Coordinates of C-alpha atoms in Angstrom, one line a residue:
M1 CA 41.5 28.6 24.6
K2 CA 40.0 26.6 27.4
K3 CA 39.0 23.2 26.4
K4 CA 36.4 21.1 28.2
Y5 CA 35.7 17.6 26.8
I6 CA 32.2 16.9 27.8
T7 CA 31.5 13.8 25.8
A8 CA 32.4 11.9 22.7
A9 CA 29.2 10.0 21.7
F10 CA 29.1 7.5 18.9
I11 CA 25.7 7.1 17.4
C12 CA 25.0 4.6 14.5
A13 CA 22.8 6.4 12.0
A14 CA 21.5 3.1 10.4
A15 CA 21.9 -0.4 11.6
L16 CA 22.0 -1.6 8.0
S17 CA 24.8 -2.2 5.7
L18 CA 24.0 -0.9 2.2
G19 CA 27.2 -1.8 0.5
A20 CA 30.2 0.5 0.2
S21 CA 29.5 1.2 -3.5
A22 CA 26.1 2.6 -2.7
F23 CA 27.3 5.7 -0.8
A24 CA 30.8 7.0 0.2
E25 CA 29.6 10.3 1.5
T26 CA 30.2 12.5 4.6
Y27 CA 28.7 15.6 6.2
A28 CA 29.6 17.7 9.3
T29 CA 27.3 20.1 11.3
V30 CA 27.9 22.3 14.3
S31 CA 25.5 23.8 16.8
V32 CA 26.4 26.6 19.3
N33 CA 24.4 27.4 22.4
G34 CA 26.2 30.2 24.3
K35 CA 29.7 28.9 25.2
N36 CA 28.8 25.4 24.4
A37 CA 29.3 23.9 21.0
E38 CA 28.7 20.4 19.5
L39 CA 30.3 19.2 16.3
S40 CA 28.7 16.3 14.5
L41 CA 30.4 14.3 11.8
S42 CA 28.5 11.6 9.8
S43 CA 30.3 9.3 7.3
D44 CA 29.9 5.9 5.7
Y45 CA 33.7 5.6 5.1
G46 CA 34.1 3.1 7.9
R47 CA 37.4 2.4 9.7
A48 CA 39.3 5.6 10.2
Q49 CA 40.9 8.1 12.7
Y50 CA 39.7 11.7 12.5
T51 CA 41.3 14.6 14.2
V52 CA 39.4 17.9 14.8
Y53 CA 41.1 21.2 15.2
L54 CA 39.6 24.7 15.8
L55 CA 41.1 27.7 13.9
K56 CA 40.8 30.9 15.7
P57 CA 39.0 34.0 14.1
D58 CA 41.1 35.8 11.4
D59 CA 43.7 33.1 11.4
T60 CA 44.6 30.9 8.4
I61 CA 45.6 27.3 8.2
P62 CA 49.4 27.1 8.1
N63 CA 51.2 25.7 5.1
D64 CA 53.3 23.3 7.1
E65 CA 52.2 19.9 8.5
S66 CA 53.9 20.1 11.8
G67 CA 50.8 19.5 13.8
V68 CA 49.4 21.7 16.4
T69 CA 50.6 25.4 16.1
T70 CA 49.8 28.7 17.5
A71 CA 47.2 29.0 14.7
F72 CA 44.9 26.4 15.9
D73 CA 44.2 24.0 18.8
K74 CA 43.4 20.4 18.7
I75 CA 39.9 19.7 20.1
E76 CA 39.6 15.9 20.0
S77 CA 40.3 12.9 18.0
I78 CA 37.5 10.6 16.7
D79 CA 38.2 6.8 16.8
A80 CA 36.0 5.4 13.9
N81 CA 37.9 2.2 13.5
G82 CA 34.8 0.3 14.7
D83 CA 32.6 1.8 12.0
I84 CA 31.3 -0.4 9.3
K85 CA 32.0 0.7 5.8
G86 CA 28.8 1.5 3.9
T87 CA 26.8 2.3 7.1
F88 CA 26.4 5.9 8.1
T89 CA 27.7 6.5 11.6
R90 CA 27.4 9.8 13.4
H91 CA 30.1 11.0 15.9
N92 CA 29.5 13.9 18.1
I93 CA 32.1 16.0 20.1
S94 CA 31.2 18.6 22.6
F95 CA 33.4 21.5 23.6
E96 CA 33.2 24.8 25.4
F97 CA 34.6 28.3 24.5
A98 CA 36.9 29.9 27.2
D99 CA 35.6 32.8 29.1
N100 CA 38.1 35.1 27.3
A101 CA 37.7 33.6 23.9
P102 CA 37.0 36.3 21.3
Y103 CA 33.6 36.6 19.6
G104 CA 33.8 35.8 15.9
V105 CA 33.9 33.0 13.3
Y106 CA 36.0 30.0 14.1
K107 CA 36.8 27.2 11.7
A108 CA 36.6 23.5 12.7
V109 CA 39.1 21.5 10.5
I110 CA 38.4 17.7 10.4
G111 CA 41.1 15.5 8.8
G112 CA 42.2 11.9 8.7
G113 CA 41.1 8.7 7.2
E114 CA 39.5 9.4 3.8
L115 CA 38.7 13.0 4.7
D116 CA 40.9 15.7 3.3
G117 CA 40.5 18.6 5.6
E118 CA 36.7 18.9 6.0
V119 CA 36.1 22.6 7.2
I120 CA 33.0 24.0 8.9
N121 CA 32.5 27.4 10.4
V122 CA 31.7 27.8 14.1
T123 CA 30.3 31.3 15.1
Y124 CA 30.9 32.3 18.8
A125 CA 28.5 35.2 19.1
N126 CA 27.9 38.0 21.5
P127 CA 24.9 37.2 23.6
S128 CA 23.2 40.6 22.9
D129 CA 23.6 40.1 19.2
E130 CA 22.0 36.6 19.6
Q131 CA 18.9 38.1 21.3
V132 CA 18.4 40.8 18.6
A133 CA 18.7 38.1 15.9
L134 CA 16.4 35.7 17.6
A135 CA 13.8 38.5 18.0
E136 CA 13.9 39.2 14.3
I137 CA 13.7 35.5 13.4
K138 CA 10.5 35.2 15.6
G139 CA 7.6 35.4 13.2
A140 CA 9.6 35.5 10.1
S141 CA 7.8 34.1 7.0
A142 CA 9.1 31.9 4.2
S143 CA 9.6 35.0 2.1
S144 CA 11.2 37.2 4.8
I145 CA 13.4 34.7 6.7
G146 CA 16.2 34.8 4.1
A147 CA 17.0 38.4 4.7
V148 CA 17.3 37.8 8.5
L149 CA 19.5 34.7 7.9
D150 CA 21.7 36.9 5.7
K151 CA 21.9 39.8 8.0
Y152 CA 23.4 37.9 10.9
Q153 CA 25.5 35.4 8.9
D154 CA 29.0 35.1 10.4
K155 CA 28.0 37.4 13.2
V156 CA 25.4 35.3 15.2
W157 CA 25.4 32.0 13.2
S158 CA 27.5 30.4 10.6
L159 CA 25.3 28.8 8.0
D160 CA 26.9 26.8 5.1
T161 CA 25.7 29.0 2.4
D162 CA 28.3 27.5 0.0
K163 CA 26.2 24.3 -0.1
A164 CA 25.2 23.6 -3.8
V165 CA 21.7 22.8 -2.7
Y166 CA 21.3 26.3 -1.1
K167 CA 22.7 28.1 -4.2
E168 CA 20.4 26.1 -6.5
H169 CA 17.3 26.1 -4.3
K170 CA 17.7 29.1 -2.1
G171 CA 14.0 30.0 -1.8
E172 CA 13.1 26.4 -1.0
V173 CA 15.7 26.1 1.7
E174 CA 14.5 29.3 3.3
A175 CA 10.9 28.2 3.2
N176 CA 11.9 24.9 4.7
T177 CA 13.8 26.6 7.5
A178 CA 10.8 28.8 8.3
A179 CA 8.6 25.7 8.4
I180 CA 10.9 23.9 10.7
L181 CA 11.2 26.8 13.1
G182 CA 7.5 27.4 13.0
G183 CA 7.7 31.2 13.8
S184 CA 10.1 31.1 16.7
A185 CA 13.6 30.1 17.8
S186 CA 14.8 30.0 21.4
S187 CA 18.5 29.7 20.6
V188 CA 21.1 30.2 17.7
Q189 CA 21.6 26.4 17.8
E190 CA 17.9 26.0 16.8
V191 CA 18.2 28.3 13.8
M192 CA 21.4 26.6 12.6
T193 CA 19.8 23.1 13.1
A194 CA 16.7 24.2 11.1
F195 CA 18.9 25.5 8.3
E196 CA 20.8 22.2 8.1
K197 CA 17.7 20.1 8.0
A198 CA 16.2 22.5 5.5
C199 CA 19.2 21.9 3.2
M200 CA 18.9 18.1 3.7
L201 CA 15.2 18.2 2.9
A202 CA 15.9 20.2 -0.3
E203 CA 18.5 17.7 -1.4
I204 CA 16.1 14.7 -0.8
K205 CA 13.4 16.5 -2.8
N206 CA 15.5 17.5 -5.7
C207 CA 18.2 14.8 -6.1
D208 CA 18.2 12.2 -8.9
K209 CA 16.0 9.2 -8.1
A210 CA 19.1 7.0 -7.9
E211 CA 20.4 9.1 -5.1
I212 CA 17.4 9.1 -2.9
Y213 CA 18.6 6.1 -0.8
T214 CA 21.9 7.8 -0.2
K215 CA 20.3 11.0 1.0
L216 CA 17.7 9.4 3.2
F217 CA 20.3 7.3 5.0
M218 CA 22.9 9.9 5.2
Y219 CA 20.5 12.5 6.7
G220 CA 18.1 10.2 8.5
D221 CA 19.7 10.3 12.0
Y222 CA 20.1 14.0 11.9
L223 CA 16.6 14.6 10.7
G224 CA 15.2 12.2 13.2
V225 CA 13.0 10.4 10.6
D226 CA 11.7 6.9 11.5
Y227 CA 12.1 4.8 8.4
S228 CA 9.8 1.8 7.9
E229 CA 11.2 -1.7 7.1
D230 CA 10.3 -1.2 3.4
I231 CA 12.5 1.8 3.3
K232 CA 15.4 0.1 5.2
K233 CA 15.2 -2.9 2.8
Q234 CA 15.4 -0.5 -0.3
N235 CA 12.0 -1.4 -1.6
A236 CA 12.3 -0.1 -5.2
D237 CA 8.5 0.3 -5.6
V238 CA 8.2 2.5 -2.6
I239 CA 11.2 4.7 -3.7
D240 CA 9.7 4.9 -7.3
I241 CA 6.5 6.3 -5.9
F242 CA 8.2 8.6 -3.3
S243 CA 10.3 10.0 -6.2
D244 CA 7.0 11.2 -7.8
L245 CA 5.3 12.2 -4.5
R246 CA 8.2 14.4 -3.4
K247 CA 7.5 16.7 -6.4
T248 CA 3.8 17.2 -5.5
E249 CA 3.6 16.7 -1.7
K250 CA 4.9 19.1 0.9
V251 CA 8.4 18.0 2.2
T252 CA 9.3 21.0 4.1
T253 CA 9.8 19.5 7.6
P254 CA 11.1 16.1 8.8
L255 CA 7.6 15.1 9.8
E256 CA 6.3 15.8 6.2
L257 CA 9.1 13.7 4.8
E258 CA 8.1 10.9 7.0
D259 CA 4.4 11.3 5.9
A260 CA 5.4 11.3 2.3
L261 CA 7.5 8.1 2.7
H262 CA 4.5 6.5 4.5
A263 CA 2.2 7.5 1.7
A264 CA 4.6 6.0 -0.8
E265 CA 4.6 2.8 1.2
A266 CA 0.8 2.7 1.4
V267 CA 0.5 3.1 -2.3
A268 CA 3.1 0.4 -3.0
K269 CA 1.1 -2.0 -0.8
V270 CA -2.0 -1.4 -2.7
N271 CA -0.1 -2.0 -6.0
S272 CA 1.0 -5.3 -4.7
A273 CA -2.1 -6.6 -2.9
D274 CA -4.5 -9.2 -4.3
R275 CA -8.3 -9.1 -4.4
D276 CA -8.5 -10.8 -0.9
T277 CA -6.1 -8.3 0.8
V278 CA -6.4 -5.0 -0.9
I279 CA -9.4 -3.7 1.2
N280 CA -7.5 -4.6 4.4
V281 CA -4.5 -2.6 3.1
L282 CA -6.7 0.4 2.5
K283 CA -8.1 0.2 6.0
E284 CA -4.5 -0.3 7.5
Y285 CA -3.3 2.8 5.8
N286 CA -6.5 4.8 5.9
D287 CA -4.6 7.7 7.7
I288 CA -3.2 8.2 4.3
F289 CA -6.1 7.4 1.9
K290 CA -8.9 9.0 4.0
I291 CA -11.5 6.6 2.6
N292 CA -15.1 6.6 3.9
F293 CA -15.8 2.9 4.7
E294 CA -19.3 3.8 5.9
G295 CA -22.3 4.8 3.8
Q296 CA -22.3 3.4 0.3
F297 CA -19.4 1.1 0.8
K298 CA -21.4 -1.0 3.3
K299 CA -24.2 -1.5 0.6
V300 CA -21.9 -3.0 -2.1
D301 CA -19.8 -6.1 -2.4
S302 CA -16.4 -5.5 -1.0
Y303 CA -14.9 -8.3 -3.2
Q304 CA -16.3 -6.4 -6.2
V305 CA -14.7 -3.2 -4.9
A306 CA -11.4 -4.9 -4.5
K307 CA -11.5 -6.1 -8.1
G308 CA -12.2 -2.6 -9.2
I309 CA -9.3 -1.2 -7.2
I310 CA -6.9 -3.7 -8.6
A311 CA -8.1 -3.1 -12.2
G312 CA -7.0 0.6 -11.7
R313 CA -3.4 -0.1 -11.0
K314 CA -0.6 1.0 -11.2
Y315 CA -1.1 3.9 -8.7
T316 CA 1.4 6.6 -8.1
A317 CA -0.3 8.7 -5.4
P318 CA -2.8 8.2 -2.6
S319 CA -5.3 10.6 -4.5
G320 CA -5.4 8.1 -7.3
V321 CA -6.4 5.3 -5.0
L322 CA -9.1 7.4 -3.3
T323 CA -10.5 8.5 -6.6
K324 CA -10.7 5.0 -7.9
F325 CA -12.2 3.6 -4.7
N326 CA -15.0 6.3 -4.9
E327 CA -15.6 5.7 -8.6
V328 CA -16.0 1.9 -8.1
V329 CA -18.3 2.2 -5.0
A330 CA -20.4 4.9 -6.9
E331 CA -20.7 2.6 -9.9
L332 CA -21.7 -0.4 -7.9
S333 CA -24.1 1.7 -5.8
K334 CA -25.8 3.0 -9.0
S335 CA -26.5 -0.6 -10.1
N336 CA -27.3 -2.0 -6.7
T337 CA -30.8 -2.1 -5.2
E338 CA -31.3 -2.6 -1.5
N339 CA -34.7 -4.3 -2.0
V340 CA -33.2 -7.2 -3.9
V341 CA -33.9 -10.4 -2.0
R342 CA -32.8 -13.9 -2.4
P343 CA -35.2 -16.0 -4.5
G344 CA -37.2 -18.6 -2.7
G345 CA -40.7 -19.5 -1.5
N346 CA -43.0 -21.6 -3.4
G347 CA -40.6 -24.0 -5.1
G348 CA -40.6 -21.7 -8.1
G349 CA -38.3 -21.4 -11.0
G350 CA -39.7 -24.1 -13.3
G351 CA -37.4 -26.3 -15.4
I352 CA -33.9 -25.0 -15.5
A353 CA -31.5 -25.9 -18.3
N354 CA -29.8 -24.0 -21.1
G355 CA -32.9 -23.2 -23.1
N356 CA -35.9 -24.5 -21.3
Q357 CA -37.1 -21.8 -18.9
N358 CA -40.7 -21.8 -17.7
N359 CA -40.2 -18.1 -16.7
I360 CA -39.3 -16.9 -20.2
G361 CA -42.0 -14.8 -21.7
S362 CA -43.0 -14.4 -25.3
D363 CA -40.6 -11.4 -25.5
K364 CA -37.8 -13.8 -24.7
K365 CA -37.1 -12.0 -21.4
F366 CA -36.8 -13.8 -18.1
Y367 CA -39.3 -12.9 -15.4
P368 CA -38.6 -14.3 -11.8
S369 CA -41.6 -15.7 -9.8
V370 CA -43.8 -13.2 -8.0
G371 CA -42.2 -12.1 -4.8
D372 CA -38.7 -13.3 -5.8
V373 CA -37.2 -10.1 -7.2
N374 CA -38.1 -6.5 -6.9
S375 CA -40.2 -5.8 -10.0
E376 CA -38.7 -2.3 -10.5
L377 CA -35.2 -3.9 -10.6
V378 CA -36.2 -6.4 -13.2
S379 CA -37.6 -3.7 -15.5
S380 CA -34.5 -1.6 -15.0
L381 CA -32.1 -4.4 -15.8
D382 CA -33.5 -4.6 -19.3
T383 CA -32.7 -1.0 -20.1
N384 CA -29.6 -0.6 -18.0
R385 CA -27.2 -3.4 -18.9
M386 CA -24.6 -4.0 -16.2
F387 CA -22.2 -5.6 -18.6
S388 CA -21.2 -4.8 -22.1
D389 CA -20.6 -8.4 -23.4
L390 CA -24.0 -10.0 -23.0
E391 CA -24.9 -10.0 -26.7
N392 CA -24.0 -13.8 -27.0
A393 CA -25.9 -14.8 -23.9
K394 CA -29.2 -12.8 -24.2
W395 CA -31.1 -15.7 -22.7
A396 CA -29.1 -15.5 -19.5
V397 CA -29.0 -11.7 -19.1
S398 CA -31.5 -11.5 -16.1
Y399 CA -29.9 -14.5 -14.5
I400 CA -26.5 -12.9 -14.8
E401 CA -27.5 -9.5 -13.6
Y402 CA -29.5 -11.0 -10.7
M403 CA -26.2 -12.8 -9.6
A404 CA -24.3 -9.5 -9.9
E405 CA -26.9 -7.5 -8.1
N406 CA -26.7 -9.9 -5.1
N407 CA -22.9 -10.0 -5.2
I408 CA -22.8 -13.7 -6.0
M409 CA -21.0 -13.3 -9.3
N410 CA -18.8 -10.5 -10.4
G411 CA -17.6 -8.9 -13.6
D412 CA -13.9 -8.4 -14.4
G413 CA -13.7 -4.8 -13.2
N414 CA -13.9 -3.5 -16.9
G415 CA -17.6 -3.8 -17.5
K416 CA -17.4 -7.4 -18.7
I417 CA -18.5 -10.7 -17.2
R418 CA -17.4 -13.1 -20.0
P419 CA -20.7 -15.2 -20.1
T420 CA -19.6 -17.8 -22.6
D421 CA -16.2 -18.5 -20.8
T422 CA -16.0 -21.7 -18.8
I423 CA -15.9 -21.3 -15.1
T424 CA -13.1 -22.7 -12.9
R425 CA -13.3 -24.8 -9.9
A426 CA -12.0 -22.0 -7.7
E427 CA -14.6 -19.6 -9.1
F428 CA -17.4 -22.0 -8.8
I429 CA -16.7 -22.8 -5.1
K430 CA -16.5 -19.1 -4.4
V431 CA -20.0 -18.5 -6.2
L432 CA -21.6 -21.4 -4.2
I433 CA -20.2 -20.0 -0.9
F434 CA -21.5 -16.5 -1.5
A435 CA -24.9 -17.8 -2.8
L436 CA -25.5 -19.8 0.4
K437 CA -23.9 -17.1 2.8
L438 CA -21.1 -19.5 3.9
E439 CA -18.3 -16.9 3.5
D440 CA -18.2 -16.1 7.2
E441 CA -17.8 -19.7 8.4
E442 CA -15.1 -20.0 11.0
I443 CA -12.7 -22.7 9.7
T444 CA -9.5 -23.6 11.6
N445 CA -8.3 -26.5 9.5
P446 CA -5.3 -25.8 7.4
I447 CA -5.5 -26.1 3.6
D448 CA -4.2 -29.6 2.6
F449 CA -4.1 -29.0 -1.2
A450 CA -0.6 -28.6 -2.5
D451 CA -1.8 -26.4 -5.4
V452 CA -3.6 -23.9 -3.3
P453 CA -1.1 -21.3 -2.0
S454 CA -2.2 -19.8 1.2
N455 CA -2.1 -16.3 -0.2
A456 CA -4.1 -17.0 -3.2
W457 CA -7.4 -15.1 -3.6
Y458 CA -9.4 -18.3 -3.6
A459 CA -7.5 -20.1 -0.7
N460 CA -10.2 -19.2 1.9
Y461 CA -13.0 -20.3 -0.3
V462 CA -11.3 -23.6 -1.0
K463 CA -10.6 -24.0 2.7
I464 CA -14.3 -23.4 3.6
G465 CA -15.5 -25.6 0.8
S466 CA -13.2 -28.6 1.6
S467 CA -13.8 -28.3 5.4
L468 CA -17.6 -28.3 4.9
G469 CA -17.5 -31.3 2.6
I470 CA -18.6 -29.3 -0.6
T471 CA -15.7 -30.6 -2.5
N472 CA -13.0 -33.2 -1.8
G473 CA -10.6 -32.0 -4.4
T474 CA -9.5 -33.8 -7.6
S475 CA -7.2 -35.9 -5.5
P476 CA -6.2 -36.2 -1.8
T477 CA -3.6 -33.6 -2.2
T478 CA -4.8 -31.4 -5.2
F479 CA -7.8 -29.1 -5.7
S480 CA -7.0 -28.1 -9.3
P481 CA -8.3 -24.5 -8.9
T482 CA -7.9 -23.5 -12.5
E483 CA -9.4 -26.6 -14.0
Q484 CA -12.8 -26.2 -15.6
V485 CA -15.9 -27.5 -13.8
S486 CA -17.9 -30.2 -15.5
R487 CA -21.7 -30.1 -15.4
Q488 CA -21.9 -33.3 -13.3
D489 CA -19.3 -32.0 -10.8
A490 CA -21.2 -28.8 -10.5
A491 CA -24.3 -30.8 -9.6
V492 CA -22.4 -32.7 -6.9
M493 CA -20.9 -29.5 -5.4
I494 CA -24.4 -27.8 -5.4
M495 CA -26.0 -30.6 -3.4
N496 CA -23.1 -30.8 -1.0
A497 CA -23.3 -27.0 -0.5
V498 CA -27.0 -27.1 0.2
K499 CA -26.5 -29.8 2.8
A500 CA -23.6 -27.9 4.4
A501 CA -25.7 -24.8 4.7
E502 CA -28.3 -27.1 6.4
L503 CA -30.9 -26.3 3.8
N504 CA -33.2 -28.4 1.7
L505 CA -34.6 -28.2 -1.8
Y506 CA -38.2 -28.7 -2.8
T507 CA -38.8 -32.2 -4.4
E508 CA -41.3 -32.7 -7.1
K509 CA -40.2 -36.2 -8.1
K510 CA -39.9 -35.4 -11.8
E511 CA -39.0 -38.3 -14.1
I512 CA -36.7 -37.0 -16.6
E513 CA -34.5 -39.5 -18.4
F514 CA -31.6 -38.0 -20.3
S515 CA -30.6 -39.6 -23.5
D516 CA -27.1 -39.7 -22.3
S517 CA -27.7 -40.8 -18.8
E518 CA -25.2 -43.6 -19.2
N519 CA -22.5 -41.0 -19.4
I520 CA -23.1 -39.6 -16.0
S521 CA -20.5 -40.9 -13.6
D522 CA -21.7 -43.1 -10.7
Y523 CA -20.6 -40.6 -8.1
A524 CA -22.7 -37.9 -9.7
K525 CA -25.9 -39.7 -10.5
E526 CA -27.6 -39.1 -7.1
A527 CA -26.8 -35.4 -7.2
V528 CA -28.0 -35.0 -10.7
S529 CA -31.3 -36.9 -9.9
E530 CA -32.0 -34.8 -6.7
L531 CA -31.5 -31.6 -8.8
V532 CA -33.8 -32.9 -11.5
N533 CA -36.4 -33.7 -8.9
A534 CA -36.0 -30.2 -7.4
G535 CA -36.6 -28.6 -10.8
V536 CA -33.1 -27.1 -10.7
I537 CA -32.0 -28.8 -13.9
S538 CA -33.8 -30.3 -16.9
G539 CA -31.1 -30.7 -19.5
Y540 CA -31.0 -29.5 -23.1
E541 CA -33.8 -29.3 -25.6
D542 CA -32.5 -32.3 -27.5
G543 CA -32.8 -34.5 -24.2
T544 CA -29.1 -34.6 -23.4
F545 CA -27.5 -33.5 -20.1
L546 CA -23.9 -33.6 -21.4
P547 CA -22.5 -34.4 -17.9
K548 CA -18.8 -34.1 -18.7
N549 CA -19.1 -30.8 -20.7
S550 CA -17.5 -27.8 -19.0
L551 CA -20.0 -25.5 -17.3
L552 CA -20.2 -21.9 -18.8
R553 CA -20.4 -18.8 -16.7
C554 CA -23.9 -17.9 -18.1
E555 CA -25.0 -21.5 -17.2
T556 CA -23.7 -21.1 -13.8
A557 CA -25.7 -17.9 -13.2
K558 CA -28.9 -19.7 -14.2
L559 CA -28.0 -22.9 -12.2
I560 CA -27.4 -21.0 -9.0
Y561 CA -30.6 -18.8 -9.4
S562 CA -32.4 -22.0 -9.8
M563 CA -30.9 -23.6 -6.7
L564 CA -31.8 -20.5 -4.8
S565 CA -35.3 -20.5 -6.2
G566 CA -35.8 -24.1 -5.1
L567 CA -34.7 -23.8 -1.5
K568 CA -37.3 -24.4 1.2
E569 CA -37.8 -21.6 3.7

């Protein structure tokens, strides 16, 4: 046999050490194109020296261990001493059949290191037989390609039909082969490569979940799949989702495998995102989710959509994310009216407190001033409750629903708004910013509060609020985001926010003396007085203001509505 050593290329399949215990696998493939052949060995065994021999057709491996004999010829030695154990490394050896080499099935024998005589068939075919076989392959379907592969096995190509995956999933491997070839093949090498890839994809699709990483990295270089950083870092959430997706998604080609992995990564990102980032994640991976961000989505509050998306977790497929998104947007759109306007105009509102509403009719329902709110909306709110937990705050229903309709206050994503719960400082600053349209303020100052993580959902609202002077925090270094808001602190923050928005409140110079005025802290007295004069607050029926009591969510809705009603145009 004439030997021609064209190249001995050493290609690292994954520049990532996954630990020796994770794998300990090897696989070998061969491709033949005319007289030229290329043998590929991939292993994670690490430091070793492998020797490759070629056994001639119809010859057998001798029993003795004397080395090269007349039965087979040495092709090449592979020096893998530089390999890292636990990292898959691919070694390629190219050789050429001699002009007088007989046609038939040769055997490549690979031994040394931790390998115990790996054997792979190498078919050197008659060119005329190749042309006939390739013509029959052309146009072969998933159901018919198996017969063609069998017909020319060990005559034109040598397919490893002894693979366990082929025996167990023969139909799937054949379908994968047809999909990879796409109805044509220009060479025997192309057919053999497609078959190898088809087997690898079938293994990845059908192996135990614990083996997925092993298969992905063992076959990744040969398949030509580009793995994301999440896959390389063994992100368990991504693999869990992919383990489910591979059963329902098409994974018949390397590109479809890459798509399935990308989809798993996208779903995992949605599962780990918070309310402030989930919409951006959806947009970043919209090649997967296929979401329509036009139309109805532009008419609803994206923050509320985000809360609904998060409430639907944990997702296992892109279809689940898309379905939930559409459901949330449809529900918000159903309860939203484009004609709703911000209250304002004639100083309206009347006295605002926890029981003294000038706009409460004899039927105990709240009616905004004429021109403030679309009248059709008001009547519909009475019969189509937006939230299921308003029984204990009936006096505040219309305030709450007005806040929700205008995307100033939101429910919890489960149809509740918790009206009698206290409101936190983080929630209140967010409500103020949305009410006065300050959410798009460009703020470059860093957050100086140690208890406000930069990735917290409220971080940007606190940043805007502190930068605009709406709040100074509870100390120079803390904001106390989860602390309850007192009624007097709410008054201070409201006045600061109105000034930050460069707006003014109508002043009526009302003289209201609360019976507990002495309990109002000095720093809050001016703000409380201004809000009293503007008709925004009037205290309780018993004449108290209770400045240090915690503000409730229902009270917040009414207070913010009153503030908006009292703004000068």
